[in-house]
mmCIF file of C-alpha atoms in Angstrom:
data_model
loop_
_atom_site.group_PDB
_atom_site.id
_atom_site.type_symbol
_atom_site.label_atom_id
_atom_site.label_comp_id
_atom_site.label_asym_id
_atom_site.label_seq_id
_atom_site.Cartn_x
_atom_site.Cartn_y
_atom_site.Cartn_z
ATOM 1 C CA MET A 968 30.262 -19.102 -98.933
ATOM 2 C CA LYS A 969 31.220 -16.043 -96.909
ATOM 3 C CA LEU A 970 27.755 -14.851 -97.404
ATOM 4 C CA LYS A 971 26.249 -17.931 -95.762
ATOM 5 C CA ILE A 972 28.716 -17.609 -92.716
ATOM 6 C CA PHE A 973 27.725 -14.027 -92.291
ATOM 7 C CA ALA A 974 23.977 -14.947 -92.423
ATOM 8 C CA LEU A 975 24.583 -17.791 -89.762
ATOM 9 C CA ILE A 976 26.349 -15.330 -87.359
ATOM 10 C CA LEU A 977 23.611 -12.790 -87.859
ATOM 11 C CA SER A 978 20.962 -15.363 -87.056
ATOM 12 C CA LEU A 979 22.786 -16.601 -83.926
ATOM 13 C CA MET A 980 23.098 -13.039 -82.717
ATOM 14 C CA MET A 981 19.416 -12.468 -83.170
ATOM 15 C CA ILE A 982 18.516 -15.792 -81.176
ATOM 16 C CA PHE A 983 20.815 -14.696 -78.166
ATOM 17 C CA GLY A 984 19.400 -11.182 -78.200
ATOM 18 C CA SER A 985 15.805 -12.654 -77.867
ATOM 19 C CA LEU A 986 16.927 -14.901 -75.125
ATOM 20 C CA SER A 987 18.436 -12.045 -73.194
ATOM 21 C CA ILE A 988 15.108 -10.032 -73.511
ATOM 22 C CA ILE A 989 13.095 -13.059 -72.380
ATOM 23 C CA PHE A 990 15.387 -13.692 -69.186
ATOM 24 C CA ALA A 991 15.424 -9.922 -68.406
ATOM 25 C CA GLN A 992 11.569 -9.963 -68.357
ATOM 26 C CA THR A 993 11.078 -12.965 -66.405
ATOM 27 C CA SER A 994 13.776 -12.612 -63.725
ATOM 28 C CA PRO A 995 12.379 -11.448 -60.331
ATOM 29 C CA PRO A 996 12.557 -7.857 -59.537
ATOM 30 C CA SER A 997 15.323 -6.823 -57.141
ATOM 31 C CA LEU A 998 13.966 -6.487 -53.429
ATOM 32 C CA GLN A 999 14.752 -3.045 -51.945
ATOM 33 C CA PRO A 1000 15.980 -3.076 -48.401
ATOM 34 C CA GLY A 1001 13.032 -2.072 -46.188
ATOM 35 C CA PRO A 1002 13.484 0.458 -43.406
ATOM 36 C CA GLU A 1003 15.354 -0.760 -40.473
ATOM 37 C CA PRO A 1004 13.186 -1.403 -37.421
ATOM 38 C CA PRO A 1005 13.513 1.132 -34.720
ATOM 39 C CA ALA A 1006 16.195 0.433 -32.040
ATOM 40 C CA GLN A 1007 14.591 -1.125 -28.984
ATOM 41 C CA ALA A 1008 15.525 0.759 -25.789
ATOM 42 C CA PRO A 1009 17.004 -1.539 -23.127
ATOM 43 C CA GLN A 1010 14.351 -2.890 -20.720
ATOM 44 C CA PRO A 1011 15.026 -2.027 -17.069
ATOM 45 C CA GLN A 1012 15.696 -4.931 -14.844
ATOM 46 C CA THR A 1013 12.564 -5.134 -12.525
ATOM 47 C CA SER A 1014 12.813 -5.683 -8.902
ATOM 48 C CA SER A 1015 10.217 -6.422 -6.289
ATOM 49 C CA GLY A 1016 11.502 -3.766 -3.986
ATOM 50 C CA LYS A 1017 10.213 -5.544 -0.992
ATOM 51 C CA LYS A 1018 11.903 -5.047 2.309
ATOM 52 C CA PRO A 1019 13.607 -8.023 3.903
ATOM 53 C CA ILE A 1020 12.266 -9.721 6.922
ATOM 54 C CA VAL A 1021 14.334 -10.475 10.031
ATOM 55 C CA PHE A 1022 12.651 -12.922 12.522
ATOM 56 C CA SER A 1023 13.110 -14.963 15.580
ATOM 57 C CA ALA A 1024 10.909 -17.516 17.224
ATOM 58 C CA ASN A 1025 10.756 -20.587 19.270
ATOM 59 C CA THR A 1026 9.698 -22.817 16.461
ATOM 60 C CA VAL A 1027 9.452 -22.474 12.706
ATOM 61 C CA GLN A 1028 7.748 -24.550 10.172
ATOM 62 C CA GLY A 1029 6.520 -24.205 6.543
ATOM 63 C CA ILE A 1030 7.498 -24.170 2.909
ATOM 64 C CA ILE A 1031 10.097 -21.773 1.531
ATOM 65 C CA ALA A 1032 9.945 -22.665 -2.224
ATOM 66 C CA LYS A 1033 9.724 -19.601 -4.456
ATOM 67 C CA GLY A 1034 6.021 -18.621 -5.183
ATOM 68 C CA LYS A 1035 4.868 -21.010 -2.407
ATOM 69 C CA GLU A 1036 6.101 -19.341 0.633
ATOM 70 C CA ASN A 1037 4.168 -20.310 3.805
ATOM 71 C CA THR A 1038 6.011 -20.081 7.111
ATOM 72 C CA ILE A 1039 4.538 -20.332 10.550
ATOM 73 C CA LEU A 1040 6.567 -18.799 13.362
ATOM 74 C CA MET A 1041 5.512 -19.641 17.027
ATOM 75 C CA GLY A 1042 6.367 -18.751 20.446
ATOM 76 C CA SER A 1043 7.699 -15.322 21.348
ATOM 77 C CA VAL A 1044 7.845 -14.374 17.717
ATOM 78 C CA HIS A 1045 9.765 -11.138 16.758
ATOM 79 C CA ILE A 1046 9.861 -9.740 13.206
ATOM 80 C CA THR A 1047 11.343 -6.806 11.611
ATOM 81 C CA THR A 1048 10.179 -5.461 8.152
ATOM 82 C CA GLY A 1049 11.363 -2.023 7.247
ATOM 83 C CA SER A 1050 10.905 0.369 10.094
ATOM 84 C CA MET A 1051 8.257 -1.770 11.701
ATOM 85 C CA ILE A 1052 8.910 -4.213 14.557
ATOM 86 C CA ILE A 1053 6.123 -6.825 15.261
ATOM 87 C CA THR A 1054 5.839 -9.204 18.043
ATOM 88 C CA ALA A 1055 3.106 -11.928 18.667
ATOM 89 C CA ASP A 1056 2.590 -15.395 20.083
ATOM 90 C CA ARG A 1057 2.249 -16.561 16.437
ATOM 91 C CA ILE A 1058 2.988 -14.990 12.989
ATOM 92 C CA ASP A 1059 1.983 -16.584 9.664
ATOM 93 C CA LEU A 1060 4.063 -15.497 6.646
ATOM 94 C CA SER A 1061 2.630 -16.209 3.233
ATOM 95 C CA GLY A 1062 2.602 -15.132 -0.506
ATOM 96 C CA GLU A 1063 5.374 -14.248 -2.881
ATOM 97 C CA ASP A 1064 8.282 -12.828 -0.872
ATOM 98 C CA TYR A 1065 6.117 -13.282 2.203
ATOM 99 C CA VAL A 1066 3.962 -10.382 1.329
ATOM 100 C CA ASN A 1067 1.205 -11.328 3.806
ATOM 101 C CA VAL A 1068 1.907 -11.010 7.520
ATOM 102 C CA VAL A 1069 -0.952 -12.429 9.904
ATOM 103 C CA CYS A 1070 -0.360 -12.062 13.593
ATOM 104 C CA PHE A 1071 -2.049 -13.753 16.596
ATOM 105 C CA GLY A 1072 -2.050 -13.215 20.193
ATOM 106 C CA ASN A 1073 -0.559 -10.281 22.228
ATOM 107 C CA VAL A 1074 0.255 -8.457 19.093
ATOM 108 C CA THR A 1075 2.432 -5.257 19.330
ATOM 109 C CA VAL A 1076 3.643 -3.030 16.470
ATOM 110 C CA GLN A 1077 6.387 -0.410 17.004
ATOM 111 C CA ASP A 1078 7.312 2.037 14.226
ATOM 112 C CA THR A 1079 9.583 4.873 15.536
ATOM 113 C CA GLU A 1080 10.191 6.141 11.986
ATOM 114 C CA LYS A 1081 6.587 6.886 11.429
ATOM 115 C CA GLY A 1082 5.815 7.651 15.085
ATOM 116 C CA PHE A 1083 3.236 5.191 16.172
ATOM 117 C CA SER A 1084 2.822 2.064 18.153
ATOM 118 C CA LEU A 1085 -0.071 -0.531 18.184
ATOM 119 C CA VAL A 1086 -1.459 -3.381 20.397
ATOM 120 C CA ALA A 1087 -4.034 -5.785 19.361
ATOM 121 C CA GLU A 1088 -5.066 -9.463 19.716
ATOM 122 C CA LYS A 1089 -4.968 -10.056 15.737
ATOM 123 C CA LEU A 1090 -3.254 -8.151 12.932
ATOM 124 C CA ASN A 1091 -3.246 -8.632 9.163
ATOM 125 C CA TYR A 1092 -0.623 -6.729 7.294
ATOM 126 C CA ASN A 1093 0.341 -6.322 3.633
ATOM 127 C CA ARG A 1094 3.948 -5.466 3.040
ATOM 128 C CA ASP A 1095 3.155 -4.322 -0.541
ATOM 129 C CA THR A 1096 0.430 -1.938 0.181
ATOM 130 C CA GLU A 1097 1.588 -1.241 3.725
ATOM 131 C CA ILE A 1098 -1.919 -1.563 4.947
ATOM 132 C CA GLY A 1099 -2.709 -3.258 8.258
ATOM 133 C CA LEU A 1100 -6.016 -4.495 9.830
ATOM 134 C CA ALA A 1101 -5.947 -4.776 13.663
ATOM 135 C CA GLN A 1102 -8.883 -6.540 15.550
ATOM 136 C CA ARG A 1103 -9.890 -6.930 19.237
ATOM 137 C CA LYS A 1104 -8.755 -4.704 21.957
ATOM 138 C CA VAL A 1105 -6.831 -2.268 19.670
ATOM 139 C CA PHE A 1106 -4.740 0.453 21.187
ATOM 140 C CA VAL A 1107 -2.973 2.898 19.105
ATOM 141 C CA ASN A 1108 -0.482 5.560 20.442
ATOM 142 C CA ASP A 1109 0.248 8.107 17.670
ATOM 143 C CA THR A 1110 3.240 9.529 19.215
ATOM 144 C CA LYS A 1111 3.875 12.025 16.401
ATOM 145 C CA ASN A 1112 0.559 13.890 17.237
ATOM 146 C CA ASN A 1113 0.136 12.922 20.864
ATOM 147 C CA THR A 1114 -3.213 11.156 20.052
ATOM 148 C CA ILE A 1115 -4.487 7.828 21.463
ATOM 149 C CA ILE A 1116 -7.062 5.493 19.833
ATOM 150 C CA ASP A 1117 -8.961 2.577 21.433
ATOM 151 C CA ALA A 1118 -11.266 0.479 19.243
ATOM 152 C CA GLU A 1119 -12.256 -3.080 18.466
ATOM 153 C CA TRP A 1120 -11.408 -2.745 14.858
ATOM 154 C CA LEU A 1121 -8.781 -0.555 13.295
ATOM 155 C CA ARG A 1122 -7.340 -0.238 9.731
ATOM 156 C CA PHE A 1123 -4.226 1.737 9.117
ATOM 157 C CA ASP A 1124 -2.597 2.881 5.830
ATOM 158 C CA GLN A 1125 1.083 3.868 6.261
ATOM 159 C CA LYS A 1126 1.352 5.412 2.799
ATOM 160 C CA GLN A 1127 -1.579 7.553 3.167
ATOM 161 C CA SER A 1128 -1.190 8.142 6.878
ATOM 162 C CA ILE A 1129 -4.933 7.307 7.518
ATOM 163 C CA PHE A 1130 -6.458 5.504 10.396
ATOM 164 C CA GLU A 1131 -9.974 4.034 10.352
ATOM 165 C CA ALA A 1132 -11.613 2.792 13.540
ATOM 166 C CA ALA A 1133 -14.821 1.202 14.361
ATOM 167 C CA ILE A 1134 -16.813 -0.290 17.296
ATOM 168 C CA ALA A 1135 -16.456 1.356 20.675
ATOM 169 C CA VAL A 1136 -14.060 3.984 19.405
ATOM 170 C CA LYS A 1137 -12.528 6.435 21.912
ATOM 171 C CA VAL A 1138 -9.983 9.073 20.737
ATOM 172 C CA ARG A 1139 -7.949 10.972 23.208
ATOM 173 C CA LYS A 1140 -5.871 14.159 22.814
ATOM 174 C CA GLU A 1141 -4.509 16.345 25.413
ATOM 175 C CA ASP A 1142 -7.496 17.182 27.855
ATOM 176 C CA MET A 1143 -10.157 15.895 25.356
ATOM 177 C CA SER A 1144 -11.837 12.482 24.834
ATOM 178 C CA ILE A 1145 -14.204 11.725 21.917
ATOM 179 C CA SER A 1146 -16.116 8.391 21.693
ATOM 180 C CA SER A 1147 -18.200 7.055 18.694
ATOM 181 C CA GLU A 1148 -18.879 3.909 16.674
ATOM 182 C CA TYR A 1149 -16.654 5.052 13.677
ATOM 183 C CA ALA A 1150 -13.714 7.325 13.279
ATOM 184 C CA LEU A 1151 -11.535 8.613 10.325
ATOM 185 C CA TYR A 1152 -8.216 10.254 11.306
ATOM 186 C CA ASN A 1153 -5.508 11.739 9.070
ATOM 187 C CA ARG A 1154 -2.245 11.716 10.772
ATOM 188 C CA ASP A 1155 -0.682 14.147 8.465
ATOM 189 C CA THR A 1156 -3.289 16.859 8.848
ATOM 190 C CA GLU A 1157 -4.690 15.799 12.239
ATOM 191 C CA GLU A 1158 -8.032 16.132 10.692
ATOM 192 C CA ILE A 1159 -10.642 13.800 12.442
ATOM 193 C CA TRP A 1160 -14.248 12.632 11.529
ATOM 194 C CA LEU A 1161 -16.356 10.732 13.983
ATOM 195 C CA HIS A 1162 -19.866 9.354 13.432
ATOM 196 C CA GLY A 1163 -22.389 7.317 15.473
ATOM 197 C CA GLY A 1164 -23.465 8.559 18.830
ATOM 198 C CA ALA A 1165 -20.396 10.831 18.952
ATOM 199 C CA ILE A 1166 -19.541 12.207 22.591
ATOM 200 C CA ALA A 1167 -16.805 14.811 23.245
ATOM 201 C CA VAL A 1168 -15.811 15.385 26.710
ATOM 202 C CA THR A 1169 -13.556 18.366 27.484
ATOM 203 C CA GLU A 1170 -12.788 20.451 30.411
ATOM 204 C CA ASP A 1171 -15.616 22.868 29.475
ATOM 205 C CA GLY A 1172 -18.367 20.106 29.391
ATOM 206 C CA VAL A 1173 -19.966 17.328 27.307
ATOM 207 C CA LEU A 1174 -21.067 17.720 23.670
ATOM 208 C CA LYS A 1175 -23.155 15.087 21.863
ATOM 209 C CA GLY A 1176 -23.999 14.682 18.123
ATOM 210 C CA ASP A 1177 -24.484 12.449 15.236
ATOM 211 C CA VAL A 1178 -21.180 13.681 13.757
ATOM 212 C CA ILE A 1179 -18.195 15.350 15.256
ATOM 213 C CA SER A 1180 -15.291 16.635 13.233
ATOM 214 C CA SER A 1181 -12.363 18.890 13.593
ATOM 215 C CA SER A 1182 -9.305 20.289 11.675
ATOM 216 C CA SER A 1183 -5.914 20.223 13.150
ATOM 217 C CA ASP A 1184 -7.109 22.469 15.873
ATOM 218 C CA TRP A 1185 -9.280 20.206 18.058
ATOM 219 C CA SER A 1186 -10.345 23.106 20.214
ATOM 220 C CA LYS A 1187 -12.832 24.016 17.390
ATOM 221 C CA LEU A 1188 -15.036 21.080 17.080
ATOM 222 C CA LYS A 1189 -17.823 20.976 14.600
ATOM 223 C CA ILE A 1190 -21.059 19.072 15.717
ATOM 224 C CA SER A 1191 -24.016 18.183 13.578
ATOM 225 C CA GLY A 1192 -27.090 16.050 13.713
ATOM 226 C CA GLU A 1193 -29.066 15.945 17.010
ATOM 227 C CA VAL A 1194 -26.784 18.087 19.091
ATOM 228 C CA SER A 1195 -26.896 18.279 22.905
ATOM 229 C CA GLY A 1196 -24.445 19.096 25.666
ATOM 230 C CA THR A 1197 -23.615 20.208 29.024
ATOM 231 C CA ILE A 1198 -21.387 23.207 29.834
ATOM 232 C CA THR A 1199 -19.379 23.187 33.119
ATOM 233 C CA PRO A 1200 -18.718 26.814 34.335
ATOM 234 C CA LYS A 1201 -15.316 27.338 35.470
ATOM 235 C CA GLU A 1202 -14.732 28.060 39.065
ATOM 236 C CA THR A 1203 -13.582 31.624 39.817
ATOM 237 C CA ALA A 1204 -11.202 32.375 42.665
ATOM 238 C CA THR A 1205 -12.944 34.002 45.538
ATOM 239 C CA SER A 1206 -11.138 36.988 47.308
ATOM 240 C CA GLN A 1207 -10.268 36.426 50.909
#
């Protein structure tokens, strides 16, 4: 009897042992934790950085919804954006944050910080790029360099300090006047390049060429192309 009981216990132990081996083989492998993802740096808060616009006008009409801004200012319009003060008969503001400024009639621009003023009949100005395009009877006074520009078309880049002028261009500085059909002028270096029937009038005479250029010292003009000129002798004082 004892022998049968011992045999039964032994059989049960063998069965449970086999089941343990089966379960151990069929159970899913334990998952090893993967490497933690790198910590994300906090993203900086973006900002448009655009300068506010302060304005006054006789009448105002338009839409001020975000992303659909379109405002028309009419009658003795006066706006300030950054260091620029603009006046006109009419100014249209459009684009996100009023980035586009279009001015009509008796346009004036004054920027004492950057040292120039402008008069024209029409002006397109982008507040993001700080690039302006003036048209019709354009007059620029570069007070920083004592230089005046007249033209029918003028593009100015405030960030690069570059002026481009075209059509009936006349540039005046001190006792010199240069006219041409196109001019490129760097306000920072005072270098200038004029092309297309360029004529320089100085106290010493008249010089003509296809291209007239100069570095910051305008007394040393470079003339190329078909060059011609007239030299005016200086009068000498006669002894009494």
